[in-house]
Tab-separated table of C-alpha atoms (C1' of nucleotides) in Angstrom:
chain	number	residue	atom	x	y	z
A	1	MET	CA	141.080	139.208	120.311
A	2	ALA	CA	141.807	142.705	121.456
A	3	ARG	CA	139.081	144.780	119.900
A	4	THR	CA	135.652	143.985	118.537
A	5	GLN	CA	135.645	145.093	114.964
A	6	GLY	CA	134.182	148.386	113.891
A	7	SER	CA	133.728	150.012	117.293
A	8	HIS	CA	134.655	153.619	117.722
A	9	SER	CA	134.669	156.227	120.430
A	10	ASP	CA	131.748	158.217	119.097
A	11	ILE	CA	129.538	155.152	119.057
A	12	THR	CA	130.676	153.484	122.272
A	13	GLY	CA	130.376	156.663	124.310
A	14	PRO	CA	126.616	157.062	123.881
A	15	ARG	CA	126.148	153.334	124.307
A	16	VAL	CA	127.867	153.468	127.667
A	17	ARG	CA	125.578	156.276	128.794
A	18	ASP	CA	122.483	154.506	127.470
A	19	ALA	CA	123.377	151.264	129.203
A	20	ALA	CA	124.174	153.044	132.454
A	21	LEU	CA	120.920	155.016	132.299
A	22	SER	CA	118.875	151.922	131.758
A	23	LEU	CA	120.647	149.798	134.364
A	24	PHE	CA	120.728	152.535	137.003
A	25	ALA	CA	117.009	153.101	136.492
A	26	ARG	CA	116.165	149.413	136.750
A	27	HIS	CA	118.379	148.334	139.639
A	28	GLY	CA	119.712	151.495	141.219
A	29	TYR	CA	123.142	153.077	141.057
A	30	ALA	CA	124.676	151.178	143.966
A	31	ALA	CA	123.367	147.829	142.773
A	32	VAL	CA	124.851	148.106	139.266
A	33	SER	CA	128.493	147.223	138.682
A	34	MET	CA	130.793	148.614	136.074
A	35	ARG	CA	131.088	145.079	134.722
A	36	GLN	CA	127.336	144.930	134.181
A	37	ILE	CA	127.398	148.194	132.256
A	38	ALA	CA	130.353	146.973	130.224
A	39	GLY	CA	128.550	143.712	129.520
A	40	ALA	CA	125.485	145.577	128.235
A	41	VAL	CA	127.715	147.557	125.889
A	42	GLY	CA	129.634	144.458	124.813
A	43	VAL	CA	132.986	145.564	126.126
A	44	GLN	CA	135.305	144.870	129.045
A	45	ALA	CA	135.011	146.890	132.257
A	46	GLY	CA	138.324	148.643	131.736
A	47	ALA	CA	137.146	150.170	128.478
A	48	LEU	CA	134.502	152.214	130.281
A	49	TYR	CA	137.240	154.390	131.716
A	50	ASN	CA	137.825	155.858	128.280
A	51	TYR	CA	134.416	157.500	128.681
A	52	THR	CA	134.147	158.375	132.330
A	53	PRO	CA	136.754	159.033	135.011
A	54	ASP	CA	134.720	156.976	137.488
A	55	LYS	CA	131.300	155.545	138.255
A	56	GLN	CA	130.190	158.555	140.265
A	57	THR	CA	130.863	160.955	137.393
A	58	LEU	CA	128.936	158.685	135.065
A	59	LEU	CA	125.869	159.062	137.294
A	60	TYR	CA	126.382	162.788	137.665
A	61	GLU	CA	126.646	163.370	133.949
A	62	LEU	CA	123.442	161.485	133.277
A	63	MET	CA	121.599	163.656	135.772
A	64	LYS	CA	123.266	166.844	134.598
A	65	ALA	CA	122.359	166.127	130.992
A	66	HIS	CA	118.773	165.455	132.010
A	67	MET	CA	118.442	168.717	133.911
A	68	ASP	CA	120.094	170.690	131.115
A	69	GLU	CA	117.695	169.192	128.610
A	70	LEU	CA	114.780	169.990	130.878
A	71	LEU	CA	115.710	173.648	131.248
A	72	ALA	CA	116.576	174.014	127.561
A	73	ALA	CA	113.270	172.476	126.502
A	74	ARG	CA	111.374	174.674	128.930
A	75	GLY	CA	113.215	177.712	127.648
A	76	GLY	CA	112.027	176.930	124.133
A	77	GLU	CA	108.389	176.901	125.167
A	78	PRO	CA	105.984	179.832	124.927
A	79	TRP	CA	105.479	181.924	128.071
A	80	PRO	CA	101.912	183.258	127.981
A	81	GLY	CA	101.391	186.529	129.830
A	82	ASP	CA	98.134	185.348	131.321
A	83	PRO	CA	98.940	183.481	134.569
A	84	MET	CA	96.349	180.754	134.051
A	85	ALA	CA	97.541	180.138	130.493
A	86	ALA	CA	101.142	180.073	131.712
A	87	LEU	CA	100.227	177.584	134.419
A	88	GLU	CA	98.502	175.358	131.907
A	89	ALA	CA	101.486	175.554	129.551
A	90	PHE	CA	103.821	174.593	132.372
A	91	THR	CA	101.621	171.679	133.401
A	92	ARG	CA	101.387	170.259	129.906
A	93	PHE	CA	105.066	170.739	129.270
A	94	HIS	CA	106.047	169.017	132.500
A	95	ILE	CA	103.881	165.975	131.889
A	96	ARG	CA	104.930	165.627	128.281
A	97	PHE	CA	108.638	166.094	128.877
A	98	HIS	CA	108.813	163.708	131.809
A	99	ALA	CA	106.580	161.006	130.347
A	100	ARG	CA	109.010	160.679	127.459
A	101	ARG	CA	112.074	160.072	129.656
A	102	PRO	CA	110.979	157.767	132.457
A	103	GLU	CA	114.469	156.401	133.087
A	104	ALA	CA	116.253	159.731	133.367
A	105	VAL	CA	113.462	161.086	135.562
A	106	PHE	CA	113.604	158.062	137.810
A	107	ILE	CA	117.337	158.356	138.264
A	108	SER	CA	117.215	162.090	138.832
A	109	TYR	CA	114.780	161.670	141.699
A	110	MET	CA	116.136	158.486	143.263
A	111	GLU	CA	119.890	158.755	143.081
A	112	LEU	CA	120.439	162.223	144.480
A	113	ARG	CA	121.961	160.762	147.623
A	114	ASN	CA	124.599	158.930	145.610
A	115	LEU	CA	126.038	162.197	144.309
A	116	SER	CA	129.104	163.737	145.888
A	117	PRO	CA	128.321	166.986	147.745
A	118	GLU	CA	129.667	169.147	144.916
A	119	ASN	CA	127.752	167.262	142.239
A	120	PHE	CA	124.623	167.305	144.363
A	121	ALA	CA	124.823	171.065	144.721
A	122	VAL	CA	124.889	171.515	140.955
A	123	ILE	CA	121.897	169.266	140.315
A	124	GLU	CA	119.963	170.768	143.198
A	125	GLY	CA	120.600	174.233	141.810
A	126	LEU	CA	119.205	173.264	138.415
A	127	ARG	CA	116.183	171.676	140.033
A	128	LYS	CA	115.540	174.851	141.978
A	129	THR	CA	115.809	176.924	138.843
A	130	TYR	CA	113.092	174.861	137.257
A	131	GLU	CA	110.865	174.904	140.304
A	132	THR	CA	111.218	178.665	140.602
A	133	GLN	CA	109.674	179.062	137.183
A	134	LEU	CA	106.438	177.521	138.440
A	135	GLN	CA	106.687	179.513	141.641
A	136	ASP	CA	106.942	182.733	139.626
A	137	ILE	CA	103.850	181.879	137.645
A	138	LEU	CA	101.943	181.295	140.853
A	139	GLN	CA	103.160	184.542	142.402
A	140	ARG	CA	102.188	186.525	139.351
A	141	GLY	CA	98.736	184.956	139.441
A	142	VAL	CA	98.371	185.909	143.076
A	143	ALA	CA	99.544	189.468	142.418
A	144	GLU	CA	96.954	189.803	139.661
A	145	GLY	CA	94.240	188.413	141.900
A	146	ARG	CA	93.719	185.371	139.705
A	147	PHE	CA	95.056	182.675	142.035
A	148	ALA	CA	94.180	181.894	145.643
A	149	VAL	CA	97.489	180.542	146.902
A	150	THR	CA	98.691	181.194	150.435
A	151	ASP	CA	102.253	179.954	149.905
A	152	ALA	CA	103.609	179.921	146.372
A	153	ARG	CA	106.715	177.958	147.326
A	154	ILE	CA	104.838	175.096	148.983
A	155	THR	CA	102.199	175.074	146.264
A	156	SER	CA	104.782	174.852	143.512
A	157	MET	CA	106.387	171.841	145.182
A	158	ALA	CA	103.016	170.235	145.746
A	159	LEU	CA	102.066	170.643	142.106
A	160	ILE	CA	105.400	169.377	140.814
A	161	ALA	CA	105.166	166.325	143.068
A	162	MET	CA	101.714	165.630	141.707
A	163	LEU	CA	102.785	166.059	138.094
A	164	THR	CA	105.948	164.003	138.390
A	165	GLY	CA	103.851	161.274	139.991
A	166	VAL	CA	102.428	160.587	136.548
A	167	ASN	CA	105.616	158.690	135.794
A	168	THR	CA	104.908	156.066	138.446
A	169	TRP	CA	101.921	154.696	136.557
A	170	PHE	CA	101.808	156.099	133.026
A	171	ARG	CA	102.567	153.589	130.276
A	172	ASP	CA	102.581	154.388	126.562
A	173	LYS	CA	99.940	151.855	125.605
A	174	GLY	CA	97.910	152.155	128.774
A	175	ARG	CA	94.249	152.960	129.213
A	176	LEU	CA	94.772	156.709	128.840
A	177	SER	CA	96.627	158.602	126.154
A	178	LEU	CA	99.062	161.351	127.079
A	179	PRO	CA	96.710	164.151	125.933
A	180	GLU	CA	93.964	162.665	128.091
A	181	VAL	CA	96.313	162.588	131.059
A	182	GLU	CA	97.330	166.174	130.405
A	183	GLU	CA	93.698	167.188	130.384
A	184	ILE	CA	92.914	165.523	133.707
A	185	TYR	CA	95.914	167.054	135.441
A	186	CYS	CA	95.332	170.474	133.894
A	187	ASP	CA	91.829	170.462	135.335
A	188	MET	CA	93.083	169.593	138.785
A	189	VAL	CA	95.910	172.122	138.732
A	190	ARG	CA	93.671	174.910	137.464
A	191	LYS	CA	91.025	174.282	140.082
A	192	ALA	CA	93.541	173.790	142.898
A	193	VAL	CA	94.950	177.313	142.546
A	194	ALA	CA	91.834	179.157	141.319
A	195	VAL	CA	90.277	181.858	143.455
B	1	MET	CA	135.959	140.519	174.692
B	2	ALA	CA	133.124	138.346	173.518
B	3	ARG	CA	129.991	140.207	174.385
B	4	THR	CA	129.141	143.747	175.340
B	5	GLN	CA	127.624	143.609	178.756
B	6	GLY	CA	123.910	143.586	179.359
B	7	SER	CA	122.647	143.076	175.815
B	8	HIS	CA	119.637	140.878	175.229
B	9	SER	CA	117.588	139.658	172.353
B	10	ASP	CA	114.573	141.843	173.058
B	11	ILE	CA	116.739	144.941	173.093
B	12	THR	CA	119.088	144.097	170.239
B	13	GLY	CA	116.271	143.126	167.875
B	14	PRO	CA	114.653	146.575	167.768
B	15	ARG	CA	118.045	148.209	167.662
B	16	VAL	CA	118.922	146.235	164.555
B	17	ARG	CA	115.709	147.339	162.875
B	18	ASP	CA	116.207	150.961	163.923
B	19	ALA	CA	119.768	151.038	162.651
B	20	ALA	CA	118.783	149.384	159.379
B	21	LEU	CA	115.887	151.804	158.896
B	22	SER	CA	118.070	154.806	159.461
B	23	LEU	CA	120.975	153.593	157.334
B	24	PHE	CA	118.795	152.365	154.468
B	25	ALA	CA	117.014	155.712	154.432
B	26	ARG	CA	120.231	157.690	154.410
B	27	HIS	CA	122.339	155.707	151.952
B	28	GLY	CA	120.004	153.243	150.267
B	29	TYR	CA	119.592	149.520	150.750
B	30	ALA	CA	122.243	148.429	148.259
B	31	ALA	CA	124.813	150.881	149.584
B	32	VAL	CA	124.551	149.745	153.194
B	33	SER	CA	126.447	146.662	154.351
B	34	MET	CA	125.520	144.280	157.124
B	35	ARG	CA	128.739	145.309	158.816
B	36	GLN	CA	127.626	148.948	158.869
B	37	ILE	CA	124.327	147.994	160.471
B	38	ALA	CA	126.146	145.834	162.990
B	39	GLY	CA	128.525	148.683	163.735
B	40	ALA	CA	125.632	151.061	164.429
B	41	VAL	CA	124.171	148.534	166.863
B	42	GLY	CA	127.544	147.892	168.463
B	43	VAL	CA	127.758	144.251	167.516
B	44	GLN	CA	129.551	142.008	165.035
B	45	ALA	CA	127.992	141.286	161.639
B	46	GLY	CA	127.333	137.649	162.425
B	47	ALA	CA	125.074	138.546	165.342
B	48	LEU	CA	122.552	140.174	163.007
B	49	TYR	CA	121.572	136.742	161.744
B	50	ASN	CA	119.894	136.023	165.062
B	51	TYR	CA	117.342	138.668	164.060
B	52	THR	CA	116.939	138.266	160.338
B	53	PRO	CA	117.515	135.326	158.002
B	54	ASP	CA	119.140	137.683	155.476
B	55	LYS	CA	119.505	141.292	154.406
B	56	GLN	CA	116.607	141.133	151.966
B	57	THR	CA	114.184	140.000	154.657
B	58	LEU	CA	115.371	142.790	156.915
B	59	LEU	CA	114.357	145.314	154.277
B	60	TYR	CA	111.067	143.561	153.609
B	61	GLU	CA	110.112	143.484	157.269
B	62	LEU	CA	110.769	147.188	157.674
B	63	MET	CA	108.481	147.956	154.757
B	64	LYS	CA	105.876	145.427	155.840
B	65	ALA	CA	105.780	146.868	159.361
B	66	HIS	CA	105.397	150.365	157.928
B	67	MET	CA	102.496	149.414	155.694
B	68	ASP	CA	100.791	147.466	158.480
B	69	GLU	CA	101.097	150.452	160.791
B	70	LEU	CA	99.727	152.720	158.080
B	71	LEU	CA	96.650	150.584	157.491
B	72	ALA	CA	96.079	150.007	161.200
B	73	ALA	CA	96.328	153.715	161.964
B	74	ARG	CA	94.011	154.534	159.118
B	75	GLY	CA	91.547	151.921	160.342
B	76	GLY	CA	91.443	153.631	163.702
B	77	GLU	CA	90.459	156.971	162.216
B	78	PRO	CA	86.892	158.263	161.863
B	79	TRP	CA	85.206	157.743	158.507
B	80	PRO	CA	82.808	160.648	157.969
B	81	GLY	CA	79.825	159.864	155.784
B	82	ASP	CA	80.091	163.166	153.977
B	83	PRO	CA	82.529	162.725	151.055
B	84	MET	CA	84.178	166.107	151.480
B	85	ALA	CA	84.668	165.543	155.194
B	86	ALA	CA	86.048	162.068	154.487
B	87	LEU	CA	88.452	163.504	151.929
B	88	GLU	CA	89.637	166.114	154.381
B	89	ALA	CA	90.097	163.468	157.097
B	90	PHE	CA	92.125	161.323	154.709
B	91	THR	CA	94.292	164.263	153.679
B	92	ARG	CA	95.076	165.297	157.242
B	93	PHE	CA	95.709	161.727	158.308
B	94	HIS	CA	98.077	161.076	155.427
B	95	ILE	CA	100.155	164.184	156.025
B	96	ARG	CA	100.338	163.660	159.762
B	97	PHE	CA	101.168	159.959	159.611
B	98	HIS	CA	103.845	160.326	156.964
B	99	ALA	CA	105.469	163.458	158.380
B	100	ARG	CA	106.174	161.562	161.582
B	101	ARG	CA	108.008	158.668	159.875
B	102	PRO	CA	110.176	160.191	157.162
B	103	GLU	CA	112.669	157.315	157.123
B	104	ALA	CA	110.149	154.508	156.785
B	105	VAL	CA	108.289	156.478	154.110
B	106	PHE	CA	111.473	157.130	152.199
B	107	ILE	CA	112.447	153.490	152.228
B	108	SER	CA	108.980	152.297	151.295
B	109	TYR	CA	108.982	154.465	148.192
B	110	MET	CA	112.587	154.088	147.119
B	111	GLU	CA	113.523	150.505	147.784
B	112	LEU	CA	110.634	148.683	146.147
B	113	ARG	CA	112.913	147.444	143.398
B	114	ASN	CA	115.191	145.768	145.910
B	115	LEU	CA	112.433	143.457	147.076
B	116	SER	CA	112.190	139.916	145.801
B	117	PRO	CA	109.154	139.386	143.529
B	118	GLU	CA	107.156	137.677	146.295
B	119	ASN	CA	107.954	140.363	148.861
B	120	PHE	CA	107.210	143.076	146.331
B	121	ALA	CA	103.786	141.593	145.655
B	122	VAL	CA	102.877	141.751	149.341
B	123	ILE	CA	103.945	145.368	149.792
B	124	GLU	CA	102.314	146.407	146.540
B	125	GLY	CA	99.072	144.789	147.674
B	126	LEU	CA	99.092	146.751	150.914
B	127	ARG	CA	99.828	149.952	149.078
B	128	LYS	CA	96.907	149.314	146.758
B	129	THR	CA	94.625	148.663	149.703
B	130	TYR	CA	95.491	152.066	151.099
B	131	GLU	CA	95.141	153.844	147.800
B	132	THR	CA	91.770	152.231	147.191
B	133	GLN	CA	90.448	153.886	150.319
B	134	LEU	CA	91.029	157.301	148.797
B	135	GLN	CA	89.683	156.106	145.474
B	136	ASP	CA	86.464	154.982	147.191
B	137	ILE	CA	86.013	158.365	148.833
B	138	LEU	CA	86.383	160.041	145.457
B	139	GLN	CA	83.946	157.662	143.790
B	140	ARG	CA	81.375	158.202	146.483
B	141	GLY	CA	81.746	161.946	146.081
B	142	VAL	CA	81.225	161.627	142.354
B	143	ALA	CA	78.173	159.399	142.835
B	144	GLU	CA	76.659	161.984	145.157
B	145	GLY	CA	77.395	164.773	142.722
B	146	ARG	CA	79.781	166.476	145.115
B	147	PHE	CA	83.042	165.903	143.241
B	148	ALA	CA	83.993	166.653	139.649
B	149	VAL	CA	86.484	163.890	138.968
B	150	THR	CA	86.719	162.192	135.596
B	151	ASP	CA	88.960	159.337	136.699
B	152	ALA	CA	88.954	158.415	140.389
B	153	ARG	CA	91.918	156.055	140.044
B	154	ILE	CA	94.218	158.612	138.427
B	155	THR	CA	93.028	161.349	140.742
B	156	SER	CA	93.691	159.258	143.828
B	157	MET	CA	97.255	158.599	142.685
B	158	ALA	CA	97.754	162.262	141.831
B	159	LEU	CA	96.579	163.363	145.256
B	160	ILE	CA	98.666	160.777	147.086
B	161	ALA	CA	101.746	161.806	145.126
B	162	MET	CA	101.098	165.412	146.082
B	163	LEU	CA	100.573	164.602	149.749
B	164	THR	CA	103.544	162.291	150.064
B	165	GLY	CA	105.644	165.007	148.459
B	166	VAL	CA	105.387	166.917	151.725
B	167	ASN	CA	108.067	164.621	153.080
B	168	THR	CA	110.648	165.922	150.624
B	169	TRP	CA	110.731	169.346	152.217
B	170	PHE	CA	108.900	169.326	155.549
B	171	ARG	CA	111.122	169.710	158.614
B	172	ASP	CA	109.888	169.790	162.181
B	173	LYS	CA	111.295	173.218	163.016
B	174	GLY	CA	110.776	174.712	159.609
B	175	ARG	CA	108.921	177.842	158.595
B	176	LEU	CA	105.502	176.140	158.672
B	177	SER	CA	103.976	174.012	161.396
B	178	LEU	CA	102.313	170.725	160.560
B	179	PRO	CA	98.771	172.092	161.102
B	180	GLU	CA	99.579	174.958	158.733
B	181	VAL	CA	100.794	172.508	156.137
B	182	GLU	CA	97.681	170.402	156.582
B	183	GLU	CA	95.572	173.485	156.013
B	184	ILE	CA	97.312	174.452	152.793
B	185	TYR	CA	97.071	170.967	151.344
B	186	CYS	CA	93.463	170.521	152.460
B	187	ASP	CA	92.540	173.667	150.581
B	188	MET	CA	94.229	172.457	147.420
B	189	VAL	CA	92.772	168.967	147.620
B	190	ARG	CA	89.275	170.239	148.297
B	191	LYS	CA	89.361	172.679	145.428
B	192	ALA	CA	91.000	170.234	143.034
B	193	VAL	CA	88.106	167.764	143.222
B	194	ALA	CA	85.228	170.168	143.851
B	195	VAL	CA	82.472	170.550	141.279
C	1	DT	C1'	124.396	123.567	184.034
C	2	DT	C1'	121.565	124.932	180.381
C	3	DG	C1'	120.332	127.706	176.601
C	4	DA	C1'	120.423	131.977	174.423
C	5	DT	C1'	123.570	135.408	172.495
C	6	DT	C1'	127.671	137.054	170.480
C	7	DT	C1'	132.389	136.792	168.708
C	8	DG	C1'	135.931	136.316	165.375
C	9	DA	C1'	137.538	134.162	161.693
C	10	DA	C1'	136.742	132.176	157.550
C	11	DC	C1'	134.072	131.112	152.997
C	12	DG	C1'	133.750	132.265	148.061
C	13	DT	C1'	132.587	135.921	145.337
C	14	DA	C1'	132.283	140.618	143.774
C	15	DT	C1'	133.632	145.417	143.770
C	16	DG	C1'	135.885	149.944	141.377
C	17	DT	C1'	139.897	150.971	139.272
C	18	DT	C1'	144.572	150.591	136.987
C	19	DC	C1'	147.622	149.388	133.352
C	20	DA	C1'	150.873	146.984	130.242
C	21	DG	C1'	150.050	144.930	126.101
C	22	DT	C1'	147.318	144.125	121.754
C	23	DT	C1'	144.664	145.405	117.868
C	24	DA	C1'	142.542	148.109	114.211
C	25	DA	C1'	141.886	152.392	112.073
C	26	DA	C1'	143.772	156.931	110.595
C	27	DT	C1'	147.500	159.483	109.009
C	28	DC	C1'	151.723	160.222	106.851
C	29	DT	C1'	155.559	159.069	103.526
C	30	DT	C1'	157.218	157.667	99.479
D	1	DA	C1'	148.924	152.979	95.567
D	2	DA	C1'	151.487	150.799	99.019
D	3	DG	C1'	153.921	150.580	102.925
D	4	DA	C1'	155.319	152.579	107.474
D	5	DT	C1'	153.996	154.969	111.518
D	6	DT	C1'	151.089	157.032	114.835
D	7	DT	C1'	147.030	157.151	117.561
D	8	DA	C1'	142.848	155.713	119.717
D	9	DA	C1'	140.193	151.794	121.541
D	10	DC	C1'	140.066	147.820	123.920
D	11	DT	C1'	141.502	143.477	126.392
D	12	DG	C1'	142.653	140.666	130.155
D	13	DA	C1'	144.675	140.235	134.213
D	14	DA	C1'	145.710	142.068	138.407
D	15	DC	C1'	145.126	145.216	142.661
D	16	DA	C1'	143.360	145.826	147.318
D	17	DT	C1'	139.199	145.886	149.452
D	18	DA	C1'	134.542	144.762	150.527
D	19	DC	C1'	130.501	141.910	150.341
D	20	DG	C1'	126.662	138.478	152.554
D	21	DT	C1'	126.696	134.598	155.043
D	22	DT	C1'	128.189	130.569	158.009
D	23	DC	C1'	129.772	128.420	162.158
D	24	DA	C1'	132.638	126.543	165.968
D	25	DA	C1'	133.962	128.465	170.031
D	26	DA	C1'	133.401	131.762	173.782
D	27	DT	C1'	130.573	134.273	176.898
D	28	DC	C1'	126.816	135.565	179.690
D	29	DA	C1'	122.008	135.281	182.087
D	30	DA	C1'	119.064	132.345	184.447
DNA sequence: TTGATTTGAACGTATGTTCAGTTAAATCTT
DNA sequence: AAGATTTAACTGAACATACGTTCAAATCAA
């Protein structure tokens, strides 16, 4: 039997990416073989090379897609002029966006070292773009005398680390709902930078 | 040539662990081979099995040693009765301890999924022990009306995530000294939980 | 000479990737 | 509508290389 019936490129492609995302997140890029990914899709290993030139590019494209989505989603959000309102909007957006994509987030933070130098540079650039948005909010708040922040760059990284940490414990049917989590973190963020 | 001159068990053992720590941190557990570790030590792969029963145990023992050191060091620190002073002591201790061991920290946070279930349970237990210490400080502060924290468990994880995040950017000869970093984070932590 | 330490080769298995050959669907021809 | 042809998708086997681990033999320190 040479081909499972009814399978097409436009359906197998996404399935390859989904399987890779899920397996990379669970076991790590280096620990997952192309044969495992193929098995999850229900196909032989050779068939994967219709959808990616190699394993490394498969990882890169998952991370690239995640970062693109992140920046696009952020771009579609409101940007309040008031620094504190902008900070709160950023906080809620970050928690909400990341909580909904635990696997992509996990990969994007854990597998950076498995990217080739060129691919790494691209992802790192996108990450910096995102981080700079928070940094700008903080700087504006400082300029307007609303925030007490001695180093906007360090503070932005500290806050992002805190917010992304939600993903290590948050579960959809856990003790706290996402809005409750948002509220707790918003409180902390607001107070942490307030004058 | 059968043996490099002057090598002994009590010198090779630590060298194996050092090489493994450094290589695991740089490339990840799954991506590092026993032959690479042996090469870094200057020995053949087979010789490693005088110092570890297998690769998995080598990883586990690195993480176990790190967590034991963490808890022992923390146990040797002063425990101020005043909640705010205790929180500040914890914050400074955490930053200082972790900044000095970037490789062990990196491994302990990234390679949890490569532990066998039994080994994972041990490490996770130690991590929880540490985290509970911060949680207790927060709870005491709440009980004494000094902290405004709605959920001590979530807050403790948020703060630890923020503090551990220092390791992603801190470099010894960077723009900021460690005491300066401590100061910035202490300010944020204090304000974030204050009433 | 004894006992600890290391070598070097071998074990079976797995890896990422390639590719000629096979199959099914899409398109074209009549 | 039916048959012929083209194209895209996939298989299955093979490639060279690497993996973790074992172990008899060799080497060195005491």
